[in-house]
Amino acid sequence: MLRFTLRRLALLVPVLFGLSILLFVWIRALPGDPARSLLGERATPEGIRQIRALYGFDKPLVEQYWAYLGQLVTFDFGSSIRDGRPVTDTFLEQFPATVELAFFAIVFAVVLGIPLGYAAARRRGELVDGAVITGSLIGVVIPVFFLAILLKLVFAIQLDWFPTSSRQDARIDATHITNFYVLDGLLTREFDAAWDAIVHLVLPAVALGTIPLAIIVRITRASVSEVLNEDYVRTAEAKGLHPQVVRRRHVLRNAMLPVLTTIGLQVGLLLSGAVLTESVFAFNGIGSYLFDAIAQRDYPVLQGYILFIALIYSLVNLAVDIGYGLIDPRVRVS
Amino acid sequence: MRLPRTGARGGRRVVSLLAAGALAVVASGCADSERAASGDSSSGSSEASGGSFVFAGSAEPVTLDPFYASDGESFRVARQIFEGLVGTKPGTADPAPLLAESWETSADGLTTTFQLRDGVTFSDDTEFNAEAVCFNFDRWYNTPTGIAQSEDLSYYYGKIFRGFAEGKSTDGIYESCEATGDLEAVVTLNAPFAGFIAALSLPAFSMQSPTALEKYPVPEGTDPRKGDYANDYPTGTGPFVLDAWDKGSKVTLARNDAYWGEPAKVDEAVVVAIADPGARRDALISGDVDGFDLVGPADLTALADEGMTIVNRPAFNVLYLGFNQATEPLDDIKVREAIAHAVNKEEVVSASLPEGTTPANQFMPDLVNGYAEDVPTYEYDPELAKQMLADAGQSDLTLEFNYPTEISRPYMPSPEATFNVLRTQLEAVGITIKPTADQWEDYLGVTTGTTKHGIHLLGWTGDYNDADNFLGVFFGTETMEWGFDNPELFKELTEARGLTTVADQTEAYTKISADVMEFLPGIPLASPVPSLAFSPSVEGYQASPVQDEVWSSVTVSE
């Protein structure tokens, strides 16, 4: 297992190296110029020249890449062109917001998705199954952006049950230690702040978690249905094992492998979906900052953030693979 | 901890409080929160003495050192913390005394003597006096070379004073500052600039505490926008002081109780960043914020229906349809005039711009000194336009029309809508329009960075009351946007900039504005009215054409 993990970690190096080249070229191939974007509608040719020279954009692409690579090996991702802040600082500052949002979204999806999928499989062909399948179909096809706006309109504006924007009420003077606002509220025992952060998370998390929820429901249903027909389940039931034991040890455990893979794959979807959700709810995570960086051609932010996201995506997938081994010893052996 | 004051309407607040209570009960085994105990009392006192004013801008400030800022969001916060020698008369762009009670400029326009306000201290207790003034002028002049002098950092100093002590441009107009008395400072320029006093009303030229600046120096070669001073210790003489800048979340300003003037009515002002105009609107309606800037024209009715207060800023901008004279036949004045006669500005305003907007007849709004009452105008007359095009041999004229998409600027809130109205009007006189739409960044590249464009939509929001800030910006030099070389006009503008008195300058610009409208490099379309929106509980917000909006008079009732 250790060798497997180390090998996978080592493989990350060429993957990230290759990605850094692709990103570097792709971002510079985008139309538009960061200097012009920075100086706005009254940019002078002299001003643009000055900015391009300052950030080295006037140098040949290969030279620029080598300089960037030199920075990367020292874990220096450069600074934003727009506000001068180091990319690592802003990422570490905003990433907890996105993780918190993605975590709540995935918890919402898993906590609802697995029981619903299981129930649909157990009552295949019945009304429950039909309702779950229809609901999950709607969940898969509804765009995140549209759902986010709809949820906001109904639950925040019309019913006023939840706030419309940001991570915490601006009037709350809360202490932030980790930048995970819910966790911070619990650690500092500012429970009203923690609750306020949870209330702010509900709508974005539901919007973001709906597609993963629908997918998890469908995968769980399919997987459980398949396992339910396995000989070993019939044998277990025939030998008189308690139904709960059969369900937990034999059905769920075996059915969870594809579900776990799906959850792992959803992380990428959550990070990309977060860009839109964060924008609708003015939730200040990496998504909204990245969105602005694209519009402003903020090269260092774009490069740094996408590399970070790729790294995280790879690590999550590695964790899923390790999780396989823990759930199913057969994978470990192979 | 300060609990939400009016953050949520009835239902949500009750649910929140119950749930927060439940969460606290779950953790009842834990010791009581230290902060909660102190917070309860501050909550009580906060309610009694003014509470919070929560305002949503469109982005986070870039820096809290206004000298290195040029973005509206940094300036919005800076105006609460800092003050300059010169302010503006409420509701106008005209200069007015602020930290300087009066000033006198010599006949040659080179020397200005400022009499300073007595009894003013910076929020770190440093005395505000003539030495502090000269410290600031010298600090600006001695801006370090490198990134600090780049055009996006010390933008306004570069534009106004045109050079630094060291670096690429050393031929600036600043000569010296001398403290000739405790409350008298003499600033000398080496070339007259009549816009000098008006330019000092920009937040970039705010007075900053010499003590704080020396205590938190910026290490050599580093970005001055991100030093300790700019992040945590910006120190001015304004009605608010920085309480905390919670990056990515909010800037909290506390009332400066030692303020020399009328103290702020609210205890604290909180600025949050909400990029999407629709999200800002929703946040106001649901009570998450008390007010916001840059209201989308389409949201005005919805907000008014919800009982929100709309405050219009007097327009200090101009939107125009530009002609690229590097492209034939736009170099022909007869063709330009024909197009001008084809445009119905009233229709453009009513169909695509916010209510209260007035059509423009020259390249600056009427609040600017130098606005000409009498300029050549081109009445809407489609038949005449057709005739003129035929006379110019352009009966089947095809024009490329560049316009930006997915962008809203104060002077151009809905470019797509404006384009559609103009397109219909131009097609009605027989012009074939070839539309070219680009996203903002690319659009700027095409229209201002190349001559490969035709007619286009663009504009400008002024910074201070100086015609040079409009006409000089547009036509001061040869540019790829306009594609013409008119040495006579460039010379006129350069000379006007160097006139010594505002009266002389006003006269000169009045003439230039008329000349420009005769030369017709483009068609000034309108000066759209930018709007702010507030909850009905907010009163006392003073809108300013140049956004010189200080929140000391704002009250927020329950």
CSV table of N, CA and C in Angstrom, one decimal, chain B residues 62-188:
chain,number,residue,atom,x,y,z
B,62,VAL,N,-8.1,47.4,-3.6
B,62,VAL,CA,-6.8,46.8,-4.0
B,62,VAL,C,-5.8,47.1,-2.9
B,63,THR,N,-5.9,48.3,-2.3
B,63,THR,CA,-5.0,48.7,-1.2
B,63,THR,C,-5.6,49.8,-0.4
B,64,LEU,N,-5.2,50.0,0.8
B,64,LEU,CA,-5.7,51.0,1.7
B,64,LEU,C,-4.7,52.2,1.8
B,65,ASP,N,-3.7,52.2,0.9
B,65,ASP,CA,-2.8,53.4,0.8
B,65,ASP,C,-3.3,54.0,-0.5
B,66,PRO,N,-4.1,55.1,-0.4
B,66,PRO,CA,-4.7,55.6,-1.6
B,66,PRO,C,-3.8,56.2,-2.6
B,67,PHE,N,-2.5,56.5,-2.2
B,67,PHE,CA,-1.6,57.1,-3.1
B,67,PHE,C,-1.3,56.0,-4.2
B,68,TYR,N,-1.3,54.8,-3.8
B,68,TYR,CA,-1.0,53.7,-4.8
B,68,TYR,C,-2.3,53.1,-5.4
B,69,ALA,N,-3.4,53.8,-5.3
B,69,ALA,CA,-4.7,53.2,-5.8
B,69,ALA,C,-5.2,54.1,-6.9
B,70,SER,N,-6.0,53.5,-7.8
B,70,SER,CA,-6.7,54.2,-8.8
B,70,SER,C,-8.1,53.6,-9.0
B,71,ASP,N,-8.4,52.6,-8.2
B,71,ASP,CA,-9.7,51.9,-8.4
B,71,ASP,C,-10.7,52.5,-7.5
B,72,GLY,N,-12.0,52.6,-7.9
B,72,GLY,CA,-13.0,53.2,-7.1
B,72,GLY,C,-13.3,52.5,-5.8
B,73,GLU,N,-13.0,51.2,-5.7
B,73,GLU,CA,-13.3,50.5,-4.4
B,73,GLU,C,-12.3,50.9,-3.3
B,74,SER,N,-11.0,51.1,-3.8
B,74,SER,CA,-10.0,51.5,-2.8
B,74,SER,C,-10.3,52.9,-2.4
B,75,PHE,N,-10.7,53.7,-3.3
B,75,PHE,CA,-11.0,55.1,-3.0
B,75,PHE,C,-12.2,55.3,-2.1
B,76,ARG,N,-13.2,54.4,-2.3
B,76,ARG,CA,-14.4,54.4,-1.5
B,76,ARG,C,-14.0,54.3,0.0
B,77,VAL,N,-13.1,53.4,0.3
B,77,VAL,CA,-12.7,53.2,1.7
B,77,VAL,C,-11.8,54.3,2.1
B,78,ALA,N,-10.9,54.7,1.2
B,78,ALA,CA,-9.9,55.8,1.6
B,78,ALA,C,-10.7,57.1,1.9
B,79,ARG,N,-11.8,57.4,1.3
B,79,ARG,CA,-12.5,58.6,1.6
B,79,ARG,C,-13.0,58.6,3.0
B,80,GLN,N,-13.2,57.5,3.6
B,80,GLN,CA,-13.7,57.5,5.0
B,80,GLN,C,-12.6,57.7,6.0
B,81,ILE,N,-11.4,57.2,5.6
B,81,ILE,CA,-10.2,57.2,6.5
B,81,ILE,C,-9.4,58.5,6.4
B,82,PHE,N,-9.3,59.0,5.1
B,82,PHE,CA,-8.4,60.0,4.8
B,82,PHE,C,-9.1,61.3,4.3
B,83,GLU,N,-8.4,62.4,4.4
B,83,GLU,CA,-8.9,63.7,3.8
B,83,GLU,C,-7.7,64.3,3.1
B,84,GLY,N,-8.0,65.1,2.1
B,84,GLY,CA,-6.9,65.8,1.4
B,84,GLY,C,-7.0,67.3,1.8
B,85,LEU,N,-6.1,68.1,1.2
B,85,LEU,CA,-6.1,69.5,1.5
B,85,LEU,C,-7.4,70.1,0.9
B,86,VAL,N,-7.8,69.5,-0.2
B,86,VAL,CA,-8.9,70.1,-0.9
B,86,VAL,C,-10.0,69.0,-1.0
B,87,GLY,N,-11.3,69.4,-0.8
B,87,GLY,CA,-12.4,68.5,-0.9
B,87,GLY,C,-13.3,69.0,-2.1
B,88,THR,N,-14.5,68.6,-2.0
B,88,THR,CA,-15.5,69.1,-3.1
B,88,THR,C,-16.7,69.7,-2.4
B,89,LYS,N,-17.3,70.7,-3.1
B,89,LYS,CA,-18.6,71.2,-2.5
B,89,LYS,C,-19.6,70.1,-2.7
B,90,PRO,N,-20.5,69.9,-1.7
B,90,PRO,CA,-21.4,68.8,-1.7
B,90,PRO,C,-22.3,68.8,-3.0
B,91,GLY,N,-22.4,67.7,-3.6
B,91,GLY,CA,-23.2,67.5,-4.8
B,91,GLY,C,-22.6,68.1,-6.1
B,92,THR,N,-21.4,68.6,-6.0
B,92,THR,CA,-20.7,69.2,-7.2
B,92,THR,C,-19.3,68.6,-7.3
B,93,ALA,N,-18.6,69.0,-8.4
B,93,ALA,CA,-17.2,68.6,-8.6
B,93,ALA,C,-16.3,69.7,-8.3
B,94,ASP,N,-16.9,70.8,-7.8
B,94,ASP,CA,-16.0,72.0,-7.5
B,94,ASP,C,-15.2,71.9,-6.3
B,95,PRO,N,-13.9,72.3,-6.3
B,95,PRO,CA,-13.1,72.2,-5.2
B,95,PRO,C,-13.6,73.0,-4.0
B,96,ALA,N,-13.3,72.5,-2.8
B,96,ALA,CA,-13.8,73.3,-1.6
B,96,ALA,C,-12.7,73.0,-0.5
B,97,PRO,N,-12.6,73.9,0.4
B,97,PRO,CA,-11.6,73.7,1.5
B,97,PRO,C,-11.9,72.4,2.3
B,98,LEU,N,-10.8,71.8,2.7
B,98,LEU,CA,-11.0,70.6,3.6
B,98,LEU,C,-9.9,70.7,4.7
B,99,LEU,N,-8.8,70.1,4.5
B,99,LEU,CA,-7.7,70.3,5.5
B,99,LEU,C,-7.0,71.6,5.3
B,100,ALA,N,-7.1,72.1,4.1
B,100,ALA,CA,-6.6,73.5,3.9
B,100,ALA,C,-7.9,74.4,4.0
B,101,GLU,N,-7.8,75.4,4.8
B,101,GLU,CA,-9.0,76.3,4.9
B,101,GLU,C,-9.1,77.3,3.8
B,102,SER,N,-7.9,77.6,3.2
B,102,SER,CA,-7.9,78.5,2.1
B,102,SER,C,-6.6,78.3,1.3
B,103,TRP,N,-6.5,78.9,0.1
B,103,TRP,CA,-5.2,78.8,-0.6
B,103,TRP,C,-5.2,80.0,-1.6
B,104,GLU,N,-4.0,80.3,-1.9
B,104,GLU,CA,-3.8,81.5,-2.8
B,104,GLU,C,-2.7,81.1,-3.8
B,105,THR,N,-3.0,81.3,-5.1
B,105,THR,CA,-2.1,80.9,-6.1
B,105,THR,C,-1.5,82.2,-6.7
B,106,SER,N,-0.2,82.2,-6.9
B,106,SER,CA,0.5,83.4,-7.4
B,106,SER,C,0.1,83.7,-8.9
B,107,ALA,N,0.4,84.9,-9.3
B,107,ALA,CA,-0.1,85.3,-10.7
B,107,ALA,C,0.5,84.4,-11.8
B,108,ASP,N,1.7,83.9,-11.6
B,108,ASP,CA,2.3,83.1,-12.6
B,108,ASP,C,1.8,81.6,-12.5
B,109,GLY,N,1.0,81.3,-11.5
B,109,GLY,CA,0.4,80.0,-11.4
B,109,GLY,C,1.3,79.0,-10.9
B,110,LEU,N,2.5,79.4,-10.4
B,110,LEU,CA,3.5,78.4,-10.0
B,110,LEU,C,3.5,78.1,-8.5
B,111,THR,N,3.1,79.1,-7.7
B,111,THR,CA,3.2,78.9,-6.2
B,111,THR,C,1.8,79.0,-5.6
B,112,THR,N,1.5,78.0,-4.8
B,112,THR,CA,0.2,78.0,-4.1
B,112,THR,C,0.5,78.0,-2.6
B,113,THR,N,-0.1,78.9,-1.9
B,113,THR,CA,0.1,79.0,-0.4
B,113,THR,C,-1.2,78.4,0.3
B,114,PHE,N,-1.0,77.4,1.0
B,114,PHE,CA,-2.2,76.8,1.7
B,114,PHE,C,-2.2,77.2,3.2
B,115,GLN,N,-3.3,77.7,3.6
B,115,GLN,CA,-3.5,77.9,5.1
B,115,GLN,C,-4.3,76.7,5.6
B,116,LEU,N,-3.7,76.1,6.6
B,116,LEU,CA,-4.2,74.8,7.1
B,116,LEU,C,-5.2,74.9,8.2
B,117,ARG,N,-6.0,74.0,8.3
B,117,ARG,CA,-7.0,73.9,9.4
B,117,ARG,C,-6.3,73.7,10.7
B,118,ASP,N,-6.7,74.4,11.7
B,118,ASP,CA,-6.0,74.2,13.1
B,118,ASP,C,-6.7,73.1,13.9
B,119,GLY,N,-6.0,72.5,14.7
B,119,GLY,CA,-6.6,71.5,15.7
B,119,GLY,C,-6.9,70.2,15.1
B,120,VAL,N,-6.3,69.9,14.0
B,120,VAL,CA,-6.5,68.5,13.3
B,120,VAL,C,-5.4,67.6,13.7
B,121,THR,N,-5.7,66.4,14.1
B,121,THR,CA,-4.7,65.4,14.3
B,121,THR,C,-5.0,64.1,13.5
B,122,PHE,N,-4.0,63.4,13.2
B,122,PHE,CA,-4.2,62.1,12.5
B,122,PHE,C,-4.7,61.1,13.6
B,123,SER,N,-5.3,60.0,13.2
B,123,SER,CA,-5.9,59.1,14.2
B,123,SER,C,-4.9,58.4,15.0
B,124,ASP,N,-3.6,58.6,14.7
B,124,ASP,CA,-2.5,58.1,15.7
B,124,ASP,C,-2.0,59.2,16.5
B,125,ASP,N,-2.7,60.3,16.6
B,125,ASP,CA,-2.4,61.5,17.5
B,125,ASP,C,-1.3,62.3,16.9
B,126,THR,N,-0.8,62.0,15.7
B,126,THR,CA,0.2,62.9,15.1
B,126,THR,C,-0.5,64.2,14.7
B,127,GLU,N,0.2,65.3,14.9
B,127,GLU,CA,-0.4,66.6,14.6
B,127,GLU,C,-0.4,66.8,13.1
B,128,PHE,N,-1.5,67.3,12.6
B,128,PHE,CA,-1.6,67.7,11.2
B,128,PHE,C,-1.1,69.1,11.1
B,129,ASN,N,0.0,69.3,10.3
B,129,ASN,CA,0.5,70.7,10.2
B,129,ASN,C,1.2,70.8,8.8
B,130,ALA,N,1.9,72.0,8.6
B,130,ALA,CA,2.5,72.2,7.3
B,130,ALA,C,3.6,71.2,7.1
B,131,GLU,N,4.3,70.7,8.1
B,131,GLU,CA,5.4,69.7,7.9
B,131,GLU,C,4.8,68.4,7.4
B,132,ALA,N,3.6,68.1,8.0
B,132,ALA,CA,3.0,66.8,7.5
B,132,ALA,C,2.6,67.0,6.1
B,133,VAL,N,2.1,68.2,5.7
B,133,VAL,CA,1.8,68.4,4.3
B,133,VAL,C,3.0,68.2,3.4
B,134,CYS,N,4.1,68.8,3.7
B,134,CYS,CA,5.3,68.7,2.9
B,134,CYS,C,5.8,67.3,2.9
B,135,PHE,N,5.7,66.6,4.0
B,135,PHE,CA,6.1,65.2,4.1
B,135,PHE,C,5.4,64.4,3.0
B,136,ASN,N,4.1,64.7,2.9
B,136,ASN,CA,3.3,63.9,1.9
B,136,ASN,C,3.7,64.3,0.5
B,137,PHE,N,3.8,65.6,0.2
B,137,PHE,CA,4.2,66.0,-1.2
B,137,PHE,C,5.6,65.4,-1.5
B,138,ASP,N,6.5,65.4,-0.5
B,138,ASP,CA,7.9,64.9,-0.8
B,138,ASP,C,7.8,63.3,-1.0
B,139,ARG,N,6.9,62.7,-0.2
B,139,ARG,CA,6.8,61.3,-0.3
B,139,ARG,C,6.3,60.9,-1.8
B,140,TRP,N,5.3,61.7,-2.3
B,140,TRP,CA,4.8,61.4,-3.6
B,140,TRP,C,5.9,61.6,-4.6
B,141,TYR,N,6.6,62.7,-4.5
B,141,TYR,CA,7.7,63.1,-5.5
B,141,TYR,C,8.8,62.0,-5.5
B,142,ASN,N,9.1,61.5,-4.3
B,142,ASN,CA,10.2,60.6,-4.1
B,142,ASN,C,9.7,59.1,-4.2
B,143,THR,N,8.6,58.9,-4.9
B,143,THR,CA,8.2,57.5,-5.1
B,143,THR,C,9.3,56.7,-5.6
B,144,PRO,N,9.6,55.5,-4.9
B,144,PRO,CA,10.7,54.7,-5.4
B,144,PRO,C,10.5,54.3,-6.8
B,145,THR,N,11.7,54.1,-7.5
B,145,THR,CA,11.6,53.6,-8.9
B,145,THR,C,11.2,52.1,-8.9
B,146,GLY,N,10.8,51.6,-10.1
B,146,GLY,CA,10.4,50.2,-10.2
B,146,GLY,C,8.9,50.2,-10.1
B,147,ILE,N,8.4,49.1,-9.4
B,147,ILE,CA,6.9,48.8,-9.4
B,147,ILE,C,6.1,50.0,-8.9
B,148,ALA,N,6.7,50.7,-7.9
B,148,ALA,CA,5.9,51.8,-7.2
B,148,ALA,C,5.6,52.9,-8.3
B,149,GLN,N,6.4,53.1,-9.3
B,149,GLN,CA,6.2,54.1,-10.3
B,149,GLN,C,5.4,53.6,-11.5
B,150,SER,N,5.0,52.4,-11.4
B,150,SER,CA,4.3,51.9,-12.6
B,150,SER,C,3.0,52.5,-12.7
B,151,GLU,N,2.4,52.5,-13.9
B,151,GLU,CA,1.3,53.4,-14.2
B,151,GLU,C,0.0,52.9,-13.5
B,152,ASP,N,0.0,51.6,-13.1
B,152,ASP,CA,-1.2,51.2,-12.4
B,152,ASP,C,-1.1,51.4,-10.9
B,153,LEU,N,0.0,51.8,-10.3
B,153,LEU,CA,0.2,52.1,-8.9
B,153,LEU,C,0.1,53.6,-8.6
B,154,SER,N,1.1,54.3,-9.0
B,154,SER,CA,1.0,55.8,-8.8
B,154,SER,C,0.4,56.5,-10.0
B,155,TYR,N,-0.7,56.0,-10.4
B,155,TYR,CA,-1.4,56.4,-11.6
B,155,TYR,C,-1.6,57.9,-11.6
B,156,TYR,N,-2.3,58.4,-10.6
B,156,TYR,CA,-2.7,59.8,-10.6
B,156,TYR,C,-1.5,60.8,-10.4
B,157,TYR,N,-0.5,60.4,-9.6
B,157,TYR,CA,0.6,61.3,-9.5
B,157,TYR,C,1.3,61.4,-10.9
B,158,GLY,N,1.4,60.3,-11.5
B,158,GLY,CA,2.1,60.3,-12.8
B,158,GLY,C,1.3,61.1,-13.8
B,159,LYS,N,0.0,61.0,-13.8
B,159,LYS,CA,-0.9,61.8,-14.7
B,159,LYS,C,-0.9,63.3,-14.4
B,160,ILE,N,-0.9,63.6,-13.2
B,160,ILE,CA,-1.1,65.0,-12.8
B,160,ILE,C,0.3,65.7,-12.7
B,161,PHE,N,1.2,65.1,-12.0
B,161,PHE,CA,2.5,65.8,-11.8
B,161,PHE,C,3.5,65.4,-12.8
B,162,ARG,N,3.3,64.4,-13.6
B,162,ARG,CA,4.0,64.0,-14.8
B,162,ARG,C,5.5,63.7,-14.6
B,163,GLY,N,5.9,63.3,-13.4
B,163,GLY,CA,7.3,62.9,-13.2
B,163,GLY,C,7.7,62.8,-11.7
B,164,PHE,N,8.7,62.1,-11.5
B,164,PHE,CA,9.2,61.8,-10.1
B,164,PHE,C,10.6,62.4,-9.9
B,165,ALA,N,11.1,62.3,-8.7
B,165,ALA,CA,12.5,62.8,-8.4
B,165,ALA,C,13.5,61.9,-9.2
B,166,GLU,N,13.2,60.6,-9.2
B,166,GLU,CA,14.1,59.7,-9.9
B,166,GLU,C,13.3,58.8,-10.8
B,167,GLY,N,13.9,58.2,-11.8
B,167,GLY,CA,13.2,57.2,-12.6
B,167,GLY,C,13.1,57.7,-14.0
B,168,LYS,N,12.2,57.1,-14.8
B,168,LYS,CA,12.1,57.4,-16.2
B,168,LYS,C,11.7,58.8,-16.5
B,169,SER,N,10.7,59.3,-15.8
B,169,SER,CA,10.2,60.7,-16.1
B,169,SER,C,10.7,61.6,-14.9
B,170,THR,N,11.6,62.4,-15.1
B,170,THR,CA,12.1,63.3,-14.1
B,170,THR,C,11.7,64.8,-14.4
B,171,ASP,N,10.9,65.0,-15.5
B,171,ASP,CA,10.6,66.3,-15.9
B,171,ASP,C,9.2,66.7,-15.5
B,172,GLY,N,8.8,66.3,-14.3
B,172,GLY,CA,7.5,66.6,-13.7
B,172,GLY,C,7.3,68.0,-13.4
B,173,ILE,N,6.1,68.4,-13.0
B,173,ILE,CA,5.8,69.8,-12.7
B,173,ILE,C,6.0,70.2,-11.2
B,174,TYR,N,6.3,69.2,-10.4
B,174,TYR,CA,6.4,69.5,-8.9
B,174,TYR,C,7.9,70.0,-8.7
B,175,GLU,N,7.9,71.1,-7.9
B,175,GLU,CA,9.2,71.7,-7.6
B,175,GLU,C,9.6,71.5,-6.2
B,176,SER,N,8.7,72.0,-5.3
B,176,SER,CA,9.0,71.9,-3.8
B,176,SER,C,7.8,72.2,-3.0
B,177,CYS,N,8.0,71.8,-1.7
B,177,CYS,CA,7.0,72.2,-0.7
B,177,CYS,C,7.8,72.7,0.5
B,178,GLU,N,7.3,73.8,1.0
B,178,GLU,CA,8.0,74.4,2.1
B,178,GLU,C,7.0,74.8,3.2
B,179,ALA,N,7.3,74.4,4.5
B,179,ALA,CA,6.5,74.7,5.6
B,179,ALA,C,6.9,76.1,6.1
B,180,THR,N,6.1,77.1,5.7
B,180,THR,CA,6.5,78.5,6.1
B,180,THR,C,5.9,78.9,7.4
B,181,GLY,N,5.2,78.1,8.0
B,181,GLY,CA,4.6,78.4,9.3
B,181,GLY,C,4.0,77.1,9.8
B,182,ASP,N,3.6,77.0,11.0
B,182,ASP,CA,3.0,75.8,11.5
B,182,ASP,C,1.8,75.3,10.7
B,183,LEU,N,1.0,76.4,10.3
B,183,LEU,CA,-0.2,76.0,9.5
B,183,LEU,C,-0.2,76.7,8.1
B,184,GLU,N,1.0,76.9,7.6
B,184,GLU,CA,1.1,77.5,6.2
B,184,GLU,C,2.1,76.7,5.4
B,185,ALA,N,1.7,76.1,4.3
B,185,ALA,CA,2.6,75.4,3.4
B,185,ALA,C,2.5,76.0,2.1
B,186,VAL,N,3.7,76.1,1.4
B,186,VAL,CA,3.8,76.7,0.1
B,186,VAL,C,4.3,75.6,-0.9
B,187,VAL,N,3.5,75.3,-1.8
B,187,VAL,CA,3.8,74.3,-2.8
B,187,VAL,C,4.2,75.0,-4.1
B,188,THR,N,5.3,74.7,-4.7
B,188,THR,CA,5.8,75.3,-5.9
B,188,THR,C,5.8,74.3,-7.0
